[in-house]
């Protein structure tokens, strides 16, 4: 069960606000979350308590509920940029706010009977009074794996990077399917996307990836057998790279970068 959202409070003290508009969040011109007081019962009723930052409470609220926002004192920044600029504690709160907002926006009607759903105020949930179906914010688990073969690393270029007009290479990633373990998903994704068999699958770490609600489970693995056969639906290139000829890679904020760094460390270690 998710933490009690602390709605219906009158927020008479200034607090940090994560003000959400889709995938964008309002930041002050100095790059901080806005810090002010909303003591207006109707607005405060919709605020969600996210946690604490610098000893102060942090709440989230949707943009359309805030009528007197000092727009000239800040700007709207997309979550994909915020992950690169915010410290991890602040980004965790911001990503939680965006995920909750996405949940409320996409669960206004019941997926079972089509009736309007009611917001539950003591937990983060939507409830259908007609058929008693209740929904909670969804997390979609994904695996991501960096693969080593002797002193080379396998890197792939996805169709998405081409759409975003960059030349970045990264690790192989995909959603865990119902009934699978994370390790089975790693093996399947690698076989599907590049036609290779792997072994020595090792869990390294995880990362919340709120685009819009993924949880990335990061692994490394070793090449076992096969030749690269590209899945043209997902990828535009896949190749083995020597450490002195690495292509453009993801920024350090991304778990892909941390897994690739781990693989590079393994490549350099004596066999
Ligand atoms: Zn229903």
PDB file of C-alpha atoms and ligand atoms in Angstrom:
ATOM      1  CA  UNK A   1       0.000   0.000   0.000  1.00  0.00           C
ATOM      2  CA  UNK A   2       1.276   3.441  -0.839  1.00  0.00           C
ATOM      3  CA  UNK A   3       1.958   6.012   1.820  1.00  0.00           C
ATOM      4  CA  UNK A   4      -1.029   7.991   3.031  1.00  0.00           C
ATOM      5  CA  UNK A   5      -1.214  11.012   0.728  1.00  0.00           C
ATOM      6  CA  UNK A   6      -2.135  13.542   3.468  1.00  0.00           C
ATOM      7  CA  UNK A   7      -4.868  15.238   1.503  1.00  0.00           C
ATOM      8  CA  UNK A   8      -7.388  17.651   2.993  1.00  0.00           C
ATOM      9  CA  UNK A   9      -4.745  19.497   4.972  1.00  0.00           C
ATOM     10  CA  UNK A  10      -4.645  23.251   4.981  1.00  0.00           C
ATOM     11  CA  UNK A  11      -1.119  24.016   3.891  1.00  0.00           C
ATOM     12  CA  UNK A  12      -0.625  27.161   5.914  1.00  0.00           C
ATOM     13  CA  UNK A  13       3.179  26.831   6.017  1.00  0.00           C
ATOM     14  CA  UNK A  14       5.406  27.270   2.948  1.00  0.00           C
ATOM     15  CA  UNK A  15       6.458  23.927   1.433  1.00  0.00           C
ATOM     16  CA  UNK A  16       8.272  22.731  -1.685  1.00  0.00           C
ATOM     17  CA  UNK A  17       5.916  22.135  -4.612  1.00  0.00           C
ATOM     18  CA  UNK A  18       6.249  19.778  -7.548  1.00  0.00           C
ATOM     19  CA  UNK A  19       3.765  21.358  -9.968  1.00  0.00           C
ATOM     20  CA  UNK A  20       3.081  18.915 -12.788  1.00  0.00           C
ATOM     21  CA  UNK A  21       1.846  19.503 -16.334  1.00  0.00           C
ATOM     22  CA  UNK A  22       2.059  16.194 -18.229  1.00  0.00           C
ATOM     23  CA  UNK A  23       5.775  15.327 -18.300  1.00  0.00           C
ATOM     24  CA  UNK A  24       6.805  18.878 -17.380  1.00  0.00           C
ATOM     25  CA  UNK A  25       7.571  20.287 -13.940  1.00  0.00           C
ATOM     26  CA  UNK A  26       7.752  23.945 -12.867  1.00  0.00           C
ATOM     27  CA  UNK A  27      11.214  25.025 -11.709  1.00  0.00           C
ATOM     28  CA  UNK A  28      12.366  28.385 -10.410  1.00  0.00           C
ATOM     29  CA  UNK A  29      14.881  30.266 -12.548  1.00  0.00           C
ATOM     30  CA  UNK A  30      17.596  29.174 -10.112  1.00  0.00           C
ATOM     31  CA  UNK A  31      16.757  25.508 -10.829  1.00  0.00           C
ATOM     32  CA  UNK A  32      14.971  24.729  -7.544  1.00  0.00           C
ATOM     33  CA  UNK A  33      11.477  23.513  -6.775  1.00  0.00           C
ATOM     34  CA  UNK A  34       9.178  26.459  -5.914  1.00  0.00           C
ATOM     35  CA  UNK A  35       8.802  27.046  -2.178  1.00  0.00           C
ATOM     36  CA  UNK A  36       5.592  28.801  -1.139  1.00  0.00           C
ATOM     37  CA  UNK A  37       2.328  28.519   0.735  1.00  0.00           C
ATOM     38  CA  UNK A  38      -1.029  27.424  -0.708  1.00  0.00           C
ATOM     39  CA  UNK A  39      -3.546  28.029   2.045  1.00  0.00           C
ATOM     40  CA  UNK A  40      -6.678  27.705  -0.032  1.00  0.00           C
ATOM     41  CA  UNK A  41      -8.727  24.723   1.075  1.00  0.00           C
ATOM     42  CA  UNK A  42      -9.949  23.640  -2.345  1.00  0.00           C
ATOM     43  CA  UNK A  43      -6.478  23.605  -3.898  1.00  0.00           C
ATOM     44  CA  UNK A  44      -4.722  22.122  -0.886  1.00  0.00           C
ATOM     45  CA  UNK A  45      -7.254  19.270  -0.892  1.00  0.00           C
ATOM     46  CA  UNK A  46      -5.716  17.927  -4.100  1.00  0.00           C
ATOM     47  CA  UNK A  47      -2.103  18.145  -2.924  1.00  0.00           C
ATOM     48  CA  UNK A  48      -0.170  14.913  -2.385  1.00  0.00           C
ATOM     49  CA  UNK A  49       2.529  14.635   0.244  1.00  0.00           C
ATOM     50  CA  UNK A  50       5.634  13.177  -1.453  1.00  0.00           C
ATOM     51  CA  UNK A  51       8.275  13.333   1.275  1.00  0.00           C
ATOM     52  CA  UNK A  52      10.869  15.780   2.562  1.00  0.00           C
ATOM     53  CA  UNK A  53      13.657  17.835   1.042  1.00  0.00           C
ATOM     54  CA  UNK A  54      16.181  19.915   3.014  1.00  0.00           C
ATOM     55  CA  UNK A  55      14.038  19.397   6.125  1.00  0.00           C
ATOM     56  CA  UNK A  56      10.892  20.790   4.442  1.00  0.00           C
ATOM     57  CA  UNK A  57       7.768  18.976   3.278  1.00  0.00           C
ATOM     58  CA  UNK A  58       7.322  18.371  -0.457  1.00  0.00           C
ATOM     59  CA  UNK A  59       3.876  18.230  -2.067  1.00  0.00           C
ATOM     60  CA  UNK A  60       2.732  17.729  -5.637  1.00  0.00           C
ATOM     61  CA  UNK A  61      -0.196  19.252  -7.459  1.00  0.00           C
ATOM     62  CA  UNK A  62      -1.385  19.425 -11.065  1.00  0.00           C
ATOM     63  CA  UNK A  63      -0.895  22.692 -12.910  1.00  0.00           C
ATOM     64  CA  UNK A  64      -4.568  23.135 -13.762  1.00  0.00           C
ATOM     65  CA  UNK A  65      -5.421  23.345 -10.064  1.00  0.00           C
ATOM     66  CA  UNK A  66      -3.010  26.211  -9.360  1.00  0.00           C
ATOM     67  CA  UNK A  67      -4.562  29.490 -10.452  1.00  0.00           C
ATOM     68  CA  UNK A  68      -1.985  31.950  -9.152  1.00  0.00           C
ATOM     69  CA  UNK A  69       1.303  30.507 -10.322  1.00  0.00           C
ATOM     70  CA  UNK A  70       4.167  33.063 -10.555  1.00  0.00           C
ATOM     71  CA  UNK A  71       5.036  31.993 -14.113  1.00  0.00           C
ATOM     72  CA  UNK A  72       7.533  34.811 -14.596  1.00  0.00           C
ATOM     73  CA  UNK A  73       9.629  33.406 -11.732  1.00  0.00           C
ATOM     74  CA  UNK A  74      10.272  30.035 -13.337  1.00  0.00           C
ATOM     75  CA  UNK A  75       9.968  27.753 -16.332  1.00  0.00           C
ATOM     76  CA  UNK A  76       8.544  24.366 -17.332  1.00  0.00           C
ATOM     77  CA  UNK A  77      11.198  21.670 -17.658  1.00  0.00           C
ATOM     78  CA  UNK A  78      10.658  18.203 -19.137  1.00  0.00           C
ATOM     79  CA  UNK A  79      11.379  15.186 -16.954  1.00  0.00           C
ATOM     80  CA  UNK A  80      13.941  13.896 -19.487  1.00  0.00           C
ATOM     81  CA  UNK A  81      16.014  17.022 -18.845  1.00  0.00           C
ATOM     82  CA  UNK A  82      15.414  17.019 -15.093  1.00  0.00           C
ATOM     83  CA  UNK A  83      16.918  13.532 -14.743  1.00  0.00           C
ATOM     84  CA  UNK A  84      20.152  15.033 -16.050  1.00  0.00           C
ATOM     85  CA  UNK A  85      20.174  18.117 -13.816  1.00  0.00           C
ATOM     86  CA  UNK A  86      18.562  17.238 -10.472  1.00  0.00           C
ATOM     87  CA  UNK A  87      20.235  15.397  -7.614  1.00  0.00           C
ATOM     88  CA  UNK A  88      18.876  11.877  -7.103  1.00  0.00           C
ATOM     89  CA  UNK A  89      16.805  12.720  -3.982  1.00  0.00           C
ATOM     90  CA  UNK A  90      14.974  15.577  -5.716  1.00  0.00           C
ATOM     91  CA  UNK A  91      14.517  13.595  -8.918  1.00  0.00           C
ATOM     92  CA  UNK A  92      12.986  10.720  -6.944  1.00  0.00           C
ATOM     93  CA  UNK A  93      10.304  13.083  -5.577  1.00  0.00           C
ATOM     94  CA  UNK A  94       9.707  14.722  -8.951  1.00  0.00           C
ATOM     95  CA  UNK A  95       9.375  11.383 -10.743  1.00  0.00           C
ATOM     96  CA  UNK A  96       6.933  10.186  -8.093  1.00  0.00           C
ATOM     97  CA  UNK A  97       4.813  13.313  -8.655  1.00  0.00           C
ATOM     98  CA  UNK A  98       4.767  12.871 -12.444  1.00  0.00           C
ATOM     99  CA  UNK A  99       3.890   9.167 -12.138  1.00  0.00           C
ATOM    100  CA  UNK A 100       1.014   9.908  -9.713  1.00  0.00           C
ATOM    101  CA  UNK A 101      -0.290  12.684 -11.961  1.00  0.00           C
ATOM    102  CA  UNK A 102      -0.168  10.339 -14.975  1.00  0.00           C
ATOM    103  CA  UNK A 103      -2.054   7.719 -12.941  1.00  0.00           C
ATOM    104  CA  UNK A 104      -4.880  10.119 -12.016  1.00  0.00           C
ATOM    105  CA  UNK A 105      -5.165  11.455 -15.568  1.00  0.00           C
ATOM    106  CA  UNK A 106      -5.377   7.967 -17.103  1.00  0.00           C
ATOM    107  CA  UNK A 107      -7.748   6.374 -14.561  1.00  0.00           C
ATOM    108  CA  UNK A 108     -10.717   8.716 -14.635  1.00  0.00           C
ATOM    109  CA  UNK A 109     -13.002   5.928 -15.873  1.00  0.00           C
ATOM    110  CA  UNK A 110     -13.254   2.285 -14.843  1.00  0.00           C
ATOM    111  CA  UNK A 111     -11.456  -0.145 -17.153  1.00  0.00           C
ATOM    112  CA  UNK A 112     -13.958  -2.869 -16.257  1.00  0.00           C
ATOM    113  CA  UNK A 113     -17.395  -1.192 -16.526  1.00  0.00           C
ATOM    114  CA  UNK A 114     -16.679   2.294 -17.897  1.00  0.00           C
ATOM    115  CA  UNK A 115     -18.145   4.261 -14.965  1.00  0.00           C
ATOM    116  CA  UNK A 116     -16.457   7.386 -13.631  1.00  0.00           C
ATOM    117  CA  UNK A 117     -13.939   6.492 -10.903  1.00  0.00           C
ATOM    118  CA  UNK A 118     -13.679   8.175  -7.527  1.00  0.00           C
ATOM    119  CA  UNK A 119     -10.369   9.357  -6.042  1.00  0.00           C
ATOM    120  CA  UNK A 120      -9.524   7.642  -2.770  1.00  0.00           C
ATOM    121  CA  UNK A 121      -8.147  10.170  -0.299  1.00  0.00           C
ATOM    122  CA  UNK A 122      -6.395   7.978   2.255  1.00  0.00           C
ATOM    123  CA  UNK A 123      -4.166   6.165  -0.278  1.00  0.00           C
ATOM    124  CA  UNK A 124      -3.120   6.758  -3.884  1.00  0.00           C
ATOM    125  CA  UNK A 125      -5.930   4.907  -5.649  1.00  0.00           C
ATOM    126  CA  UNK A 126      -9.024   5.278  -7.847  1.00  0.00           C
ATOM    127  CA  UNK A 127     -12.186   3.328  -7.065  1.00  0.00           C
ATOM    128  CA  UNK A 128     -15.273   2.390  -9.085  1.00  0.00           C
ATOM    129  CA  UNK A 129     -18.391   2.454  -6.886  1.00  0.00           C
ATOM    130  CA  UNK A 130     -20.419   0.569  -9.495  1.00  0.00           C
ATOM    131  CA  UNK A 131     -18.324  -2.622  -9.853  1.00  0.00           C
ATOM    132  CA  UNK A 132     -15.884  -2.092  -6.924  1.00  0.00           C
ATOM    133  CA  UNK A 133     -12.813  -2.241  -9.158  1.00  0.00           C
ATOM    134  CA  UNK A 134      -9.900  -0.390  -7.545  1.00  0.00           C
ATOM    135  CA  UNK A 135      -6.731   0.759  -9.330  1.00  0.00           C
ATOM    136  CA  UNK A 136      -3.302   1.712  -8.008  1.00  0.00           C
ATOM    137  CA  UNK A 137      -0.373   3.422  -9.773  1.00  0.00           C
ATOM    138  CA  UNK A 138       1.249   0.927 -12.109  1.00  0.00           C
ATOM    139  CA  UNK A 139       4.930   0.042 -12.327  1.00  0.00           C
ATOM    140  CA  UNK A 140       6.204  -1.693 -15.463  1.00  0.00           C
ATOM    141  CA  UNK A 141       9.345  -3.763 -14.749  1.00  0.00           C
ATOM    142  CA  UNK A 142      11.990  -3.785 -17.493  1.00  0.00           C
ATOM    143  CA  UNK A 143      15.349  -5.502 -17.779  1.00  0.00           C
ATOM    144  CA  UNK A 144      18.457  -3.877 -19.191  1.00  0.00           C
ATOM    145  CA  UNK A 145      21.671  -5.813 -19.796  1.00  0.00           C
ATOM    146  CA  UNK A 146      25.228  -4.970 -20.780  1.00  0.00           C
ATOM    147  CA  UNK A 147      27.074  -7.886 -22.452  1.00  0.00           C
ATOM    148  CA  UNK A 148      30.763  -8.661 -22.585  1.00  0.00           C
ATOM    149  CA  UNK A 149      32.778 -10.919 -24.896  1.00  0.00           C
ATOM    150  CA  UNK A 150      36.449 -11.082 -23.876  1.00  0.00           C
ATOM    151  CA  UNK A 151      37.570  -7.434 -24.081  1.00  0.00           C
ATOM    152  CA  UNK A 152      34.667  -6.185 -26.177  1.00  0.00           C
ATOM    153  CA  UNK A 153      31.235  -4.883 -25.259  1.00  0.00           C
ATOM    154  CA  UNK A 154      27.980  -5.317 -27.184  1.00  0.00           C
ATOM    155  CA  UNK A 155      26.155  -2.046 -27.812  1.00  0.00           C
ATOM    156  CA  UNK A 156      22.986  -1.395 -29.757  1.00  0.00           C
ATOM    157  CA  UNK A 157      21.394   1.595 -31.418  1.00  0.00           C
ATOM    158  CA  UNK A 158      17.614   1.672 -31.119  1.00  0.00           C
ATOM    159  CA  UNK A 159      15.097   3.112 -33.545  1.00  0.00           C
ATOM    160  CA  UNK A 160      14.077   5.527 -30.799  1.00  0.00           C
ATOM    161  CA  UNK A 161      17.519   7.168 -30.748  1.00  0.00           C
ATOM    162  CA  UNK A 162      17.205   7.770 -34.482  1.00  0.00           C
ATOM    163  CA  UNK A 163      13.777   9.355 -33.953  1.00  0.00           C
ATOM    164  CA  UNK A 164      15.362  11.591 -31.306  1.00  0.00           C
ATOM    165  CA  UNK A 165      18.075  12.431 -33.832  1.00  0.00           C
ATOM    166  CA  UNK A 166      21.095  11.240 -31.879  1.00  0.00           C
ATOM    167  CA  UNK A 167      23.742   8.588 -32.540  1.00  0.00           C
ATOM    168  CA  UNK A 168      23.782   7.086 -29.076  1.00  0.00           C
ATOM    169  CA  UNK A 169      24.468   3.387 -28.500  1.00  0.00           C
ATOM    170  CA  UNK A 170      23.284   1.660 -25.344  1.00  0.00           C
ATOM    171  CA  UNK A 171      22.558  -1.655 -23.616  1.00  0.00           C
ATOM    172  CA  UNK A 172      19.744  -4.041 -24.613  1.00  0.00           C
ATOM    173  CA  UNK A 173      16.463  -3.424 -22.762  1.00  0.00           C
ATOM    174  CA  UNK A 174      12.890  -4.667 -22.764  1.00  0.00           C
ATOM    175  CA  UNK A 175       9.786  -5.305 -20.676  1.00  0.00           C
ATOM    176  CA  UNK A 176       9.418  -8.390 -18.500  1.00  0.00           C
ATOM    177  CA  UNK A 177       6.511 -10.473 -19.809  1.00  0.00           C
ATOM    178  CA  UNK A 178       3.837 -12.018 -17.548  1.00  0.00           C
ATOM    179  CA  UNK A 179       5.068 -15.293 -16.023  1.00  0.00           C
ATOM    180  CA  UNK A 180       8.770 -14.554 -16.599  1.00  0.00           C
ATOM    181  CA  UNK A 181      11.568 -14.069 -14.098  1.00  0.00           C
ATOM    182  CA  UNK A 182      13.837 -11.082 -14.672  1.00  0.00           C
ATOM    183  CA  UNK A 183      16.684 -13.433 -15.685  1.00  0.00           C
ATOM    184  CA  UNK A 184      14.472 -15.209 -18.245  1.00  0.00           C
ATOM    185  CA  UNK A 185      13.487 -11.820 -19.663  1.00  0.00           C
ATOM    186  CA  UNK A 186      17.184 -10.906 -20.031  1.00  0.00           C
ATOM    187  CA  UNK A 187      17.887 -14.115 -21.991  1.00  0.00           C
ATOM    188  CA  UNK A 188      14.794 -13.712 -24.179  1.00  0.00           C
ATOM    189  CA  UNK A 189      15.373 -10.030 -24.982  1.00  0.00           C
ATOM    190  CA  UNK A 190      18.990 -10.656 -26.013  1.00  0.00           C
ATOM    191  CA  UNK A 191      17.977 -13.613 -28.207  1.00  0.00           C
ATOM    192  CA  UNK A 192      15.097 -11.654 -29.790  1.00  0.00           C
ATOM    193  CA  UNK A 193      16.985  -8.416 -30.403  1.00  0.00           C
ATOM    194  CA  UNK A 194      20.421  -9.659 -31.504  1.00  0.00           C
ATOM    195  CA  UNK A 195      20.131 -13.475 -31.814  1.00  0.00           C
ATOM    196  CA  UNK A 196      22.831 -14.230 -29.219  1.00  0.00           C
ATOM    197  CA  UNK A 197      22.953 -16.708 -26.332  1.00  0.00           C
ATOM    198  CA  UNK A 198      24.403 -15.401 -23.061  1.00  0.00           C
ATOM    199  CA  UNK A 199      25.462 -16.780 -19.674  1.00  0.00           C
ATOM    200  CA  UNK A 200      26.720 -15.552 -16.268  1.00  0.00           C
ATOM    201  CA  UNK A 201      23.716 -13.224 -15.912  1.00  0.00           C
ATOM    202  CA  UNK A 202      24.392 -11.042 -12.866  1.00  0.00           C
ATOM    203  CA  UNK A 203      22.027  -8.540 -11.235  1.00  0.00           C
ATOM    204  CA  UNK A 204      23.798  -5.204 -10.622  1.00  0.00           C
ATOM    205  CA  UNK A 205      21.264  -2.528  -9.598  1.00  0.00           C
ATOM    206  CA  UNK A 206      17.891  -0.947 -10.374  1.00  0.00           C
ATOM    207  CA  UNK A 207      16.616   2.513 -11.292  1.00  0.00           C
ATOM    208  CA  UNK A 208      13.213   4.150 -11.335  1.00  0.00           C
ATOM    209  CA  UNK A 209      12.587   5.301 -14.910  1.00  0.00           C
ATOM    210  CA  UNK A 210       9.383   7.349 -14.887  1.00  0.00           C
ATOM    211  CA  UNK A 211       8.803   7.534 -18.660  1.00  0.00           C
ATOM    212  CA  UNK A 212       6.014   7.035 -17.748  1.00  0.00           C
ATOM    213  CA  UNK A 213       6.225   4.321 -15.063  1.00  0.00           C
ATOM    214  CA  UNK A 214       9.082   1.855 -15.594  1.00  0.00           C
ATOM    215  CA  UNK A 215      11.376   0.173 -13.095  1.00  0.00           C
ATOM    216  CA  UNK A 216      14.672  -0.784 -14.734  1.00  0.00           C
ATOM    217  CA  UNK A 217      16.428  -3.902 -13.391  1.00  0.00           C
ATOM    218  CA  UNK A 218      20.055  -3.778 -14.498  1.00  0.00           C
ATOM    219  CA  UNK A 219      22.217  -6.814 -15.326  1.00  0.00           C
ATOM    220  CA  UNK A 220      25.530  -7.709 -16.879  1.00  0.00           C
ATOM    221  CA  UNK A 221      26.150 -10.955 -18.782  1.00  0.00           C
ATOM    222  CA  UNK A 222      28.765 -12.777 -20.854  1.00  0.00           C
ATOM    223  CA  UNK A 223      28.459 -13.813 -24.498  1.00  0.00           C
ATOM    224  CA  UNK A 224      27.973 -17.585 -24.897  1.00  0.00           C
ATOM    225  CA  UNK A 225      27.303 -18.307 -28.597  1.00  0.00           C
ATOM    226  CA  UNK A 226      25.823 -17.098 -31.884  1.00  0.00           C
ATOM    227  CA  UNK A 227      26.251 -14.393 -34.505  1.00  0.00           C
ATOM    228  CA  UNK A 228      24.510 -11.025 -34.328  1.00  0.00           C
ATOM    229  CA  UNK A 229      21.137 -11.114 -36.113  1.00  0.00           C
ATOM    230  CA  UNK A 230      19.419  -7.752 -35.789  1.00  0.00           C
ATOM    231  CA  UNK A 231      15.740  -7.341 -34.882  1.00  0.00           C
ATOM    232  CA  UNK A 232      14.881  -4.665 -37.425  1.00  0.00           C
ATOM    233  CA  UNK A 233      11.678  -3.736 -35.616  1.00  0.00           C
ATOM    234  CA  UNK A 234      13.587  -2.481 -32.564  1.00  0.00           C
ATOM    235  CA  UNK A 235      17.168  -1.739 -33.614  1.00  0.00           C
ATOM    236  CA  UNK A 236      19.089  -0.049 -36.379  1.00  0.00           C
ATOM    237  CA  UNK A 237      22.517  -1.389 -35.375  1.00  0.00           C
ATOM    238  CA  UNK A 238      24.273  -3.756 -32.961  1.00  0.00           C
ATOM    239  CA  UNK A 239      28.011  -4.408 -32.786  1.00  0.00           C
ATOM    240  CA  UNK A 240      30.924  -5.468 -30.587  1.00  0.00           C
ATOM    241  CA  UNK A 241      33.057  -2.485 -29.573  1.00  0.00           C
ATOM    242  CA  UNK A 242      36.617  -2.409 -28.271  1.00  0.00           C
ATOM    243  CA  UNK A 243      37.143  -0.192 -25.260  1.00  0.00           C
ATOM    244  CA  UNK A 244      39.289   2.242 -27.251  1.00  0.00           C
ATOM    245  CA  UNK A 245      36.618   2.658 -29.951  1.00  0.00           C
ATOM    246  CA  UNK A 246      33.438   3.249 -27.983  1.00  0.00           C
ATOM    247  CA  UNK A 247      30.603   5.172 -29.683  1.00  0.00           C
ATOM    248  CA  UNK A 248      28.459   7.912 -28.133  1.00  0.00           C
ATOM    249  CA  UNK A 249      27.012   6.531 -24.865  1.00  0.00           C
ATOM    250  CA  UNK A 250      24.161   7.530 -22.484  1.00  0.00           C
ATOM    251  CA  UNK A 251      24.817  10.125 -19.766  1.00  0.00           C
ATOM    252  CA  UNK A 252      25.976   9.034 -16.310  1.00  0.00           C
ATOM    253  CA  UNK A 253      22.494   9.585 -14.834  1.00  0.00           C
ATOM    254  CA  UNK A 254      21.125   6.570 -16.776  1.00  0.00           C
ATOM    255  CA  UNK A 255      21.424   3.029 -15.474  1.00  0.00           C
ATOM    256  CA  UNK A 256      22.603   2.000 -18.967  1.00  0.00           C
ATOM    257  CA  UNK A 257      25.713   4.123 -18.450  1.00  0.00           C
ATOM    258  CA  UNK A 258      26.385   2.546 -15.056  1.00  0.00           C
ATOM    259  CA  UNK A 259      26.008  -0.996 -16.471  1.00  0.00           C
ATOM    260  CA  UNK A 260      28.295  -0.201 -19.397  1.00  0.00           C
ATOM    261  CA  UNK A 261      30.860   1.188 -16.920  1.00  0.00           C
ATOM    262  CA  UNK A 262      30.591  -2.046 -14.919  1.00  0.00           C
ATOM    263  CA  UNK A 263      31.160  -4.103 -18.088  1.00  0.00           C
ATOM    264  CA  UNK A 264      34.177  -1.987 -19.022  1.00  0.00           C
ATOM    265  CA  UNK A 265      35.570  -2.687 -15.551  1.00  0.00           C
ATOM    266  CA  UNK A 266      35.020  -6.422 -16.116  1.00  0.00           C
ATOM    267  CA  UNK A 267      36.733  -6.199 -19.536  1.00  0.00           C
ATOM    268  CA  UNK A 268      39.785  -4.612 -17.931  1.00  0.00           C
ATOM    269  CA  UNK A 269      39.953  -7.127 -15.084  1.00  0.00           C
ATOM    270  CA  UNK A 270      42.434  -9.986 -15.527  1.00  0.00           C
ATOM    271  CA  UNK A 271      40.738 -13.194 -16.727  1.00  0.00           C
TER     272      UNK A 271
HETATM  273 ZN1  LIG B   1     -16.407  -0.305 -12.692  1.00  0.00          ZN
END
